[in-house]
Backbone as CSV, one residue per row, in Angstrom:
resi,resn,N_x,N_y,N_z,CA_x,CA_y,CA_z,C_x,C_y,C_z
1,MET,18.580,6.300,-2.236,17.471,6.366,-2.089,17.139,5.435,-2.692
2,ALA,16.597,4.366,-1.813,15.966,3.174,-2.539,14.459,2.832,-2.920
3,THR,14.253,2.192,-3.663,12.987,1.699,-4.254,12.607,0.312,-4.525
4,ALA,11.268,0.303,-4.514,10.469,-0.983,-4.654,9.037,-1.021,-5.641
5,SER,8.999,-2.493,-5.588,7.575,-1.705,-6.089,7.549,-3.890,-6.538
6,ALA,5.339,-3.860,-7.395,5.143,-5.200,-7.262,3.646,-4.851,-7.892
7,PHE,3.684,-5.839,-8.959,1.886,-5.414,-9.549,1.721,-6.951,-9.969
8,ILE,0.399,-6.444,-9.512,-0.887,-7.793,-9.965,-1.728,-7.878,-11.254
9,ASP,-2.251,-8.337,-11.469,-3.792,-8.342,-12.706,-4.739,-8.937,-11.772
10,ILE,-5.344,-8.388,-12.332,-6.438,-9.066,-11.421,-8.179,-9.190,-12.022
11,PRO,-9.060,-10.235,-12.284,-9.618,-10.253,-13.014,-11.080,-9.948,-11.968
12,ALA,-11.484,-8.758,-12.360,-12.502,-7.479,-11.791,-11.986,-6.329,-12.055
13,THR,-13.239,-5.423,-12.775,-12.753,-4.339,-13.711,-12.094,-3.337,-12.344
14,ALA,-11.242,-2.369,-12.685,-10.399,-1.242,-11.964,-11.213,-0.882,-11.102
15,GLU,-12.905,-0.632,-11.645,-13.512,0.400,-10.868,-13.180,-0.463,-9.313
16,GLN,-14.145,-1.514,-9.999,-15.013,-2.994,-8.672,-13.631,-3.026,-7.207
17,VAL,-11.549,-2.989,-8.258,-10.860,-3.280,-7.164,-10.652,-1.848,-6.625
18,TRP,-10.743,-0.624,-7.067,-10.865,0.794,-6.631,-11.420,0.882,-5.183
19,GLN,-13.247,-0.145,-5.431,-13.880,0.203,-4.647,-13.359,-0.514,-3.166
20,LEU,-12.399,-1.509,-3.337,-12.190,-2.640,-2.398,-10.904,-1.227,-1.648
21,ILE,-10.152,-0.636,-2.424,-8.410,-0.627,-2.106,-8.584,1.044,-2.044
22,GLY,-9.642,1.475,-2.463,-10.019,3.027,-2.539,-10.084,3.794,-1.495
23,GLY,-10.011,3.484,-0.136,-10.449,3.680,0.691,-9.440,3.956,1.402
24,PHE,-8.836,4.753,2.631,-7.433,5.087,2.657,-7.358,4.527,4.260
25,ASP,-8.474,3.997,4.568,-8.949,3.647,5.767,-8.489,1.955,5.615
26,SER,-8.893,1.453,4.686,-9.187,-0.482,3.892,-8.353,-0.920,4.014
27,LEU,-7.474,-0.479,4.066,-6.543,-1.803,4.609,-7.153,-3.029,5.040
28,PRO,-7.427,-3.430,6.204,-8.337,-4.272,7.375,-9.217,-4.850,5.867
29,ASP,-9.924,-4.905,5.252,-10.844,-5.365,4.458,-10.443,-6.621,3.511
30,TRP,-8.915,-5.646,2.970,-8.111,-6.604,2.032,-6.717,-7.153,2.398
31,LEU,-6.431,-6.740,3.069,-4.999,-7.088,3.955,-4.784,-7.581,5.305
32,PRO,-4.653,-9.412,5.351,-4.428,-9.918,6.868,-3.761,-9.148,7.737
33,PHE,-2.754,-9.081,7.336,-1.786,-8.461,8.757,-1.549,-7.269,9.054
34,ILE,-2.478,-6.343,8.441,-3.505,-5.290,8.470,-4.587,-5.504,9.382
35,PRO,-5.142,-5.921,10.646,-6.733,-5.905,11.138,-6.782,-5.160,11.498
36,GLN,-6.072,-3.849,11.517,-6.606,-2.463,12.633,-6.037,-1.224,11.886
37,SER,-7.141,-0.407,11.681,-6.932,0.939,10.784,-7.712,1.957,11.510
38,GLU,-6.941,2.667,12.550,-8.344,4.141,12.661,-7.246,5.425,12.266
39,LEU,-8.706,6.371,11.906,-8.038,7.508,10.956,-8.168,8.177,12.436
40,SER,-7.528,9.305,12.455,-7.352,10.907,12.386,-6.863,11.870,11.536
41,GLU,-6.928,13.598,12.097,-6.328,14.367,11.043,-7.319,14.499,9.959
42,GLY,-9.064,14.150,10.314,-9.520,14.195,9.248,-9.732,13.538,8.307
43,GLY,-9.301,12.135,8.692,-8.979,11.189,7.604,-7.828,11.100,6.948
44,ARG,-6.842,12.164,7.544,-5.222,12.453,6.391,-4.291,11.509,7.235
45,VAL,-4.590,10.977,8.004,-3.589,9.992,9.097,-4.472,8.640,9.730
46,ARG,-3.514,7.709,9.083,-4.649,6.530,9.489,-3.178,5.610,10.524
47,SER,-3.505,5.194,11.859,-2.585,4.622,12.308,-2.579,3.068,12.410
48,LEU,-2.671,2.299,12.218,-1.941,0.555,11.755,-1.597,0.115,12.955
49,GLN,-2.800,-1.353,12.644,-1.959,-2.539,13.879,-1.722,-3.115,13.154
50,THR,-0.280,-4.093,12.425,-0.044,-5.291,12.270,-0.731,-6.132,12.871
51,ALA,-0.991,-7.390,12.974,-0.660,-8.893,13.096,-0.369,-9.513,14.105
52,ASP,1.484,-8.993,14.236,1.917,-9.206,15.132,2.197,-7.836,16.133
53,GLY,1.407,-7.143,16.501,1.287,-6.439,17.661,2.204,-4.834,17.050
54,ALA,2.881,-4.624,15.972,3.553,-3.297,15.909,2.371,-2.755,15.399
55,VAL,2.253,-0.995,15.104,2.679,0.829,14.966,3.091,0.717,13.728
56,VAL,1.936,0.910,12.829,2.947,1.472,12.212,1.766,3.517,11.615
57,VAL,2.187,4.694,11.860,1.312,5.755,11.790,1.549,6.056,10.345
58,GLU,0.850,6.613,8.828,1.193,6.981,7.664,0.383,8.180,7.586
59,ARG,0.841,9.256,6.637,-0.120,10.121,6.142,-0.472,9.809,4.613
60,LEU,-1.648,10.473,4.597,-2.057,10.268,2.807,-0.997,11.506,2.361
61,GLU,-0.732,10.720,1.249,-0.301,12.368,0.866,-1.079,12.834,-0.043
62,THR,-1.480,12.997,-1.357,-2.556,12.457,-2.273,-2.973,11.563,-2.875
63,PHE,-4.244,11.995,-2.996,-5.360,11.140,-3.532,-6.094,11.373,-4.598
64,ASP,-6.364,10.364,-5.741,-6.575,10.839,-6.607,-7.867,9.927,-7.290
65,ASN,-8.982,9.922,-7.415,-10.576,9.018,-6.705,-11.049,8.768,-8.342
66,ALA,-10.229,9.989,-9.721,-10.507,9.856,-11.141,-9.151,9.267,-11.507
67,GLY,-8.281,8.841,-11.258,-7.232,7.893,-11.273,-7.011,6.609,-10.896
68,LYS,-7.938,6.368,-9.496,-7.468,5.235,-8.826,-6.171,5.669,-8.370
69,THR,-5.802,6.185,-7.513,-4.595,6.537,-7.312,-4.336,6.865,-5.907
70,TYR,-3.332,6.746,-4.658,-3.080,7.473,-4.025,-1.704,7.573,-3.271
71,SER,-0.893,8.597,-3.089,0.527,7.818,-1.768,0.536,8.316,-0.597
72,TYR,1.031,7.722,-0.025,1.201,8.375,0.968,2.627,7.943,1.367
73,SER,2.658,8.635,3.058,4.584,8.651,3.414,4.248,8.080,4.877
74,ILE,5.626,7.100,5.479,5.682,6.648,7.200,5.499,8.388,7.687
75,LEU,5.053,8.290,9.091,5.529,8.761,10.213,6.021,7.741,11.782
76,GLN,5.346,6.894,11.379,6.441,6.290,12.245,6.083,4.570,12.734
77,ALA,7.436,3.984,11.918,6.875,2.399,11.904,8.641,1.726,12.306
78,PRO,7.802,0.398,12.434,9.519,-0.372,12.971,9.923,-0.917,11.576
79,PHE,10.399,0.380,10.639,11.443,-0.680,9.030,12.288,0.260,8.960
80,PRO,13.273,-0.053,8.590,15.375,0.724,8.557,15.135,1.143,7.558
81,ALA,13.851,2.801,7.552,13.925,3.159,6.820,12.933,4.529,6.538
82,THR,13.492,5.635,6.086,13.016,7.248,6.598,13.239,7.726,5.099
83,ASP,11.519,8.842,4.629,12.265,9.238,3.419,11.370,8.188,3.108
84,TYR,10.616,7.116,3.240,9.119,6.729,2.850,8.338,7.265,1.957
85,LEU,7.928,7.330,1.209,7.005,7.628,-0.221,6.369,6.062,-0.649
86,ALA,5.273,6.112,-0.818,4.675,5.345,-1.833,3.420,5.302,-2.067
87,THR,2.882,4.119,-3.193,1.910,5.009,-4.232,0.833,3.530,-4.815
88,ILE,-0.408,3.317,-4.691,-1.187,2.353,-4.960,-1.890,3.264,-6.055
89,ARG,-1.833,2.386,-7.136,-2.593,2.671,-8.657,-3.360,1.346,-9.173
90,VAL,-4.710,1.653,-9.047,-5.167,0.604,-10.072,-5.298,1.470,-11.381
91,ASP,-4.970,0.458,-12.842,-5.645,0.682,-13.870,-6.391,-0.241,-14.311
92,ALA,-6.796,-0.338,-15.070,-7.914,-1.217,-16.607,-6.323,-1.737,-17.088
93,GLN,-6.860,-3.262,-17.486,-5.720,-4.547,-17.980,-6.474,-5.436,-18.622
94,GLY,-6.839,-4.545,-20.404,-8.086,-5.728,-20.694,-9.477,-5.451,-19.838
95,GLN,-9.890,-6.934,-20.361,-11.449,-7.178,-19.191,-11.013,-6.703,-17.399
96,GLY,-9.679,-7.003,-16.800,-9.662,-7.237,-15.713,-8.994,-4.927,-15.107
97,ALA,-8.042,-5.492,-14.148,-6.684,-4.708,-13.213,-5.609,-5.449,-13.174
98,ARG,-5.247,-4.519,-13.405,-3.561,-3.602,-12.814,-3.231,-3.236,-11.901
99,VAL,-2.972,-3.863,-10.871,-2.865,-3.100,-9.378,-1.003,-2.447,-9.358
100,THR,-0.508,-1.765,-8.605,0.930,-1.328,-9.121,1.079,-1.155,-7.107
101,TRP,2.005,-1.348,-6.779,2.255,-1.056,-5.408,3.287,-0.471,-5.256
102,SER,4.050,0.849,-4.789,5.782,0.742,-5.607,6.139,2.289,-4.444
103,GLY,7.425,2.117,-3.917,7.663,2.954,-2.771,9.665,3.490,-3.056
104,ARG,9.327,4.516,-2.552,10.814,5.086,-2.558,11.715,5.348,-1.154
105,PHE,12.364,4.652,-0.498,12.650,5.069,1.012,14.208,4.935,1.178
106,THR,14.708,5.556,1.727,16.051,6.054,2.388,16.515,4.660,3.330
107,PRO,17.513,4.003,3.373,17.904,2.877,4.719,18.355,3.248,5.580
108,VAL,17.941,2.554,6.628,18.352,3.471,8.204,19.266,1.528,8.489
109,GLY,21.002,1.890,8.716,22.071,1.062,9.229,21.132,-0.323,8.651
110,VAL,21.426,-0.463,7.119,21.067,-1.367,6.449,21.058,-0.817,5.243
111,SER,21.680,-2.481,3.881,21.460,-1.951,3.123,20.877,-1.555,1.753
112,ASN,20.876,-0.851,0.777,19.228,-0.307,-0.383,18.704,-2.293,-0.732
113,LYS,19.081,-2.428,-0.497,19.089,-4.173,-1.821,18.461,-4.425,0.107
114,GLU,18.870,-5.169,1.473,17.807,-5.135,2.204,16.581,-4.780,2.534
115,VAL,16.417,-3.067,2.183,14.933,-2.432,2.440,14.280,-2.707,1.561
116,GLU,15.165,-2.652,-0.123,14.367,-3.313,-1.000,13.751,-4.614,-0.681
117,ASP,14.346,-5.203,-0.557,14.029,-6.466,-0.697,12.639,-6.884,0.643
118,LEU,12.841,-6.133,2.283,12.119,-6.297,2.429,10.821,-5.599,2.002
119,PHE,10.334,-3.883,1.197,9.405,-3.666,0.728,9.075,-4.466,-0.164
120,ALA,9.267,-4.613,-1.302,9.660,-5.330,-2.371,8.235,-7.073,-1.978
121,GLY,8.949,-7.049,-1.110,7.872,-7.960,0.159,6.544,-8.209,0.770
122,ILE,6.697,-7.401,0.893,5.551,-6.636,1.962,4.349,-6.314,0.394
123,TYR,4.993,-5.649,-0.605,4.337,-5.370,-1.742,3.888,-6.156,-2.208
124,GLN,4.749,-7.522,-3.008,4.355,-8.800,-3.265,3.062,-9.551,-2.391
125,GLY,3.795,-8.963,-1.369,2.673,-10.309,-0.238,0.477,-9.521,-0.508
126,GLY,1.264,-8.459,-0.087,-0.931,-7.724,0.036,-0.773,-7.763,-0.542
127,LEU,-0.236,-7.273,-2.337,-0.587,-7.694,-3.526,-1.802,-9.462,-3.668
128,GLU,-0.678,-10.167,-3.140,-1.817,-11.887,-3.801,-2.335,-11.700,-2.384
129,ALA,-2.164,-11.343,-1.424,-3.480,-11.026,-0.500,-5.371,-10.282,-1.126
130,LEU,-4.343,-9.493,-1.486,-5.340,-8.646,-2.175,-6.284,-9.920,-3.930
131,ARG,-5.533,-10.121,-4.154,-5.526,-10.974,-5.204,-6.790,-12.325,-4.918
132,ALA,-6.777,-12.358,-3.793,-7.528,-13.513,-3.129,-8.483,-13.199,-3.074
133,ASN,-9.223,-12.053,-3.034,-10.524,-11.706,-2.871,-10.953,-11.464,-4.345
134,TYR,-10.650,-12.111,-5.693,-11.882,-12.354,-6.456,-11.093,-13.417,-7.182
135,PRO,-11.612,-14.440,-6.789,-11.606,-16.083,-7.281,-11.864,-15.659,-8.764
136,ALA,-11.079,-16.814,-9.974,-11.406,-16.818,-11.242,-12.310,-16.855,-11.223
């Protein structure tokens, strides 16, 4: 099993950040490369369209509003991985917040390093896009 993670510190309270990213359908609100999200199955499944037209379908696995975290799995995606489970969490960090995005997965047809680098890049790029919503 391979893993990847990234974090970023944001100059806003954990509550303010969670307000933006805590909804399972909120990716288009802060992630430019996901312009469209549609919920199904009572809000437990999201179908995402990427900026380049690819479709990613994810299932909400756990949600903890008080803990400001949720985990999701991928049901369908153009990524070289299976058994994908990722977590997004927001923690208070001094006057601001730290957002961590991490995942574990099994590579398919590529090395652990290749798929770890892929997801680490997605997580870091996503968190940098999130950070852009909070000018210092």
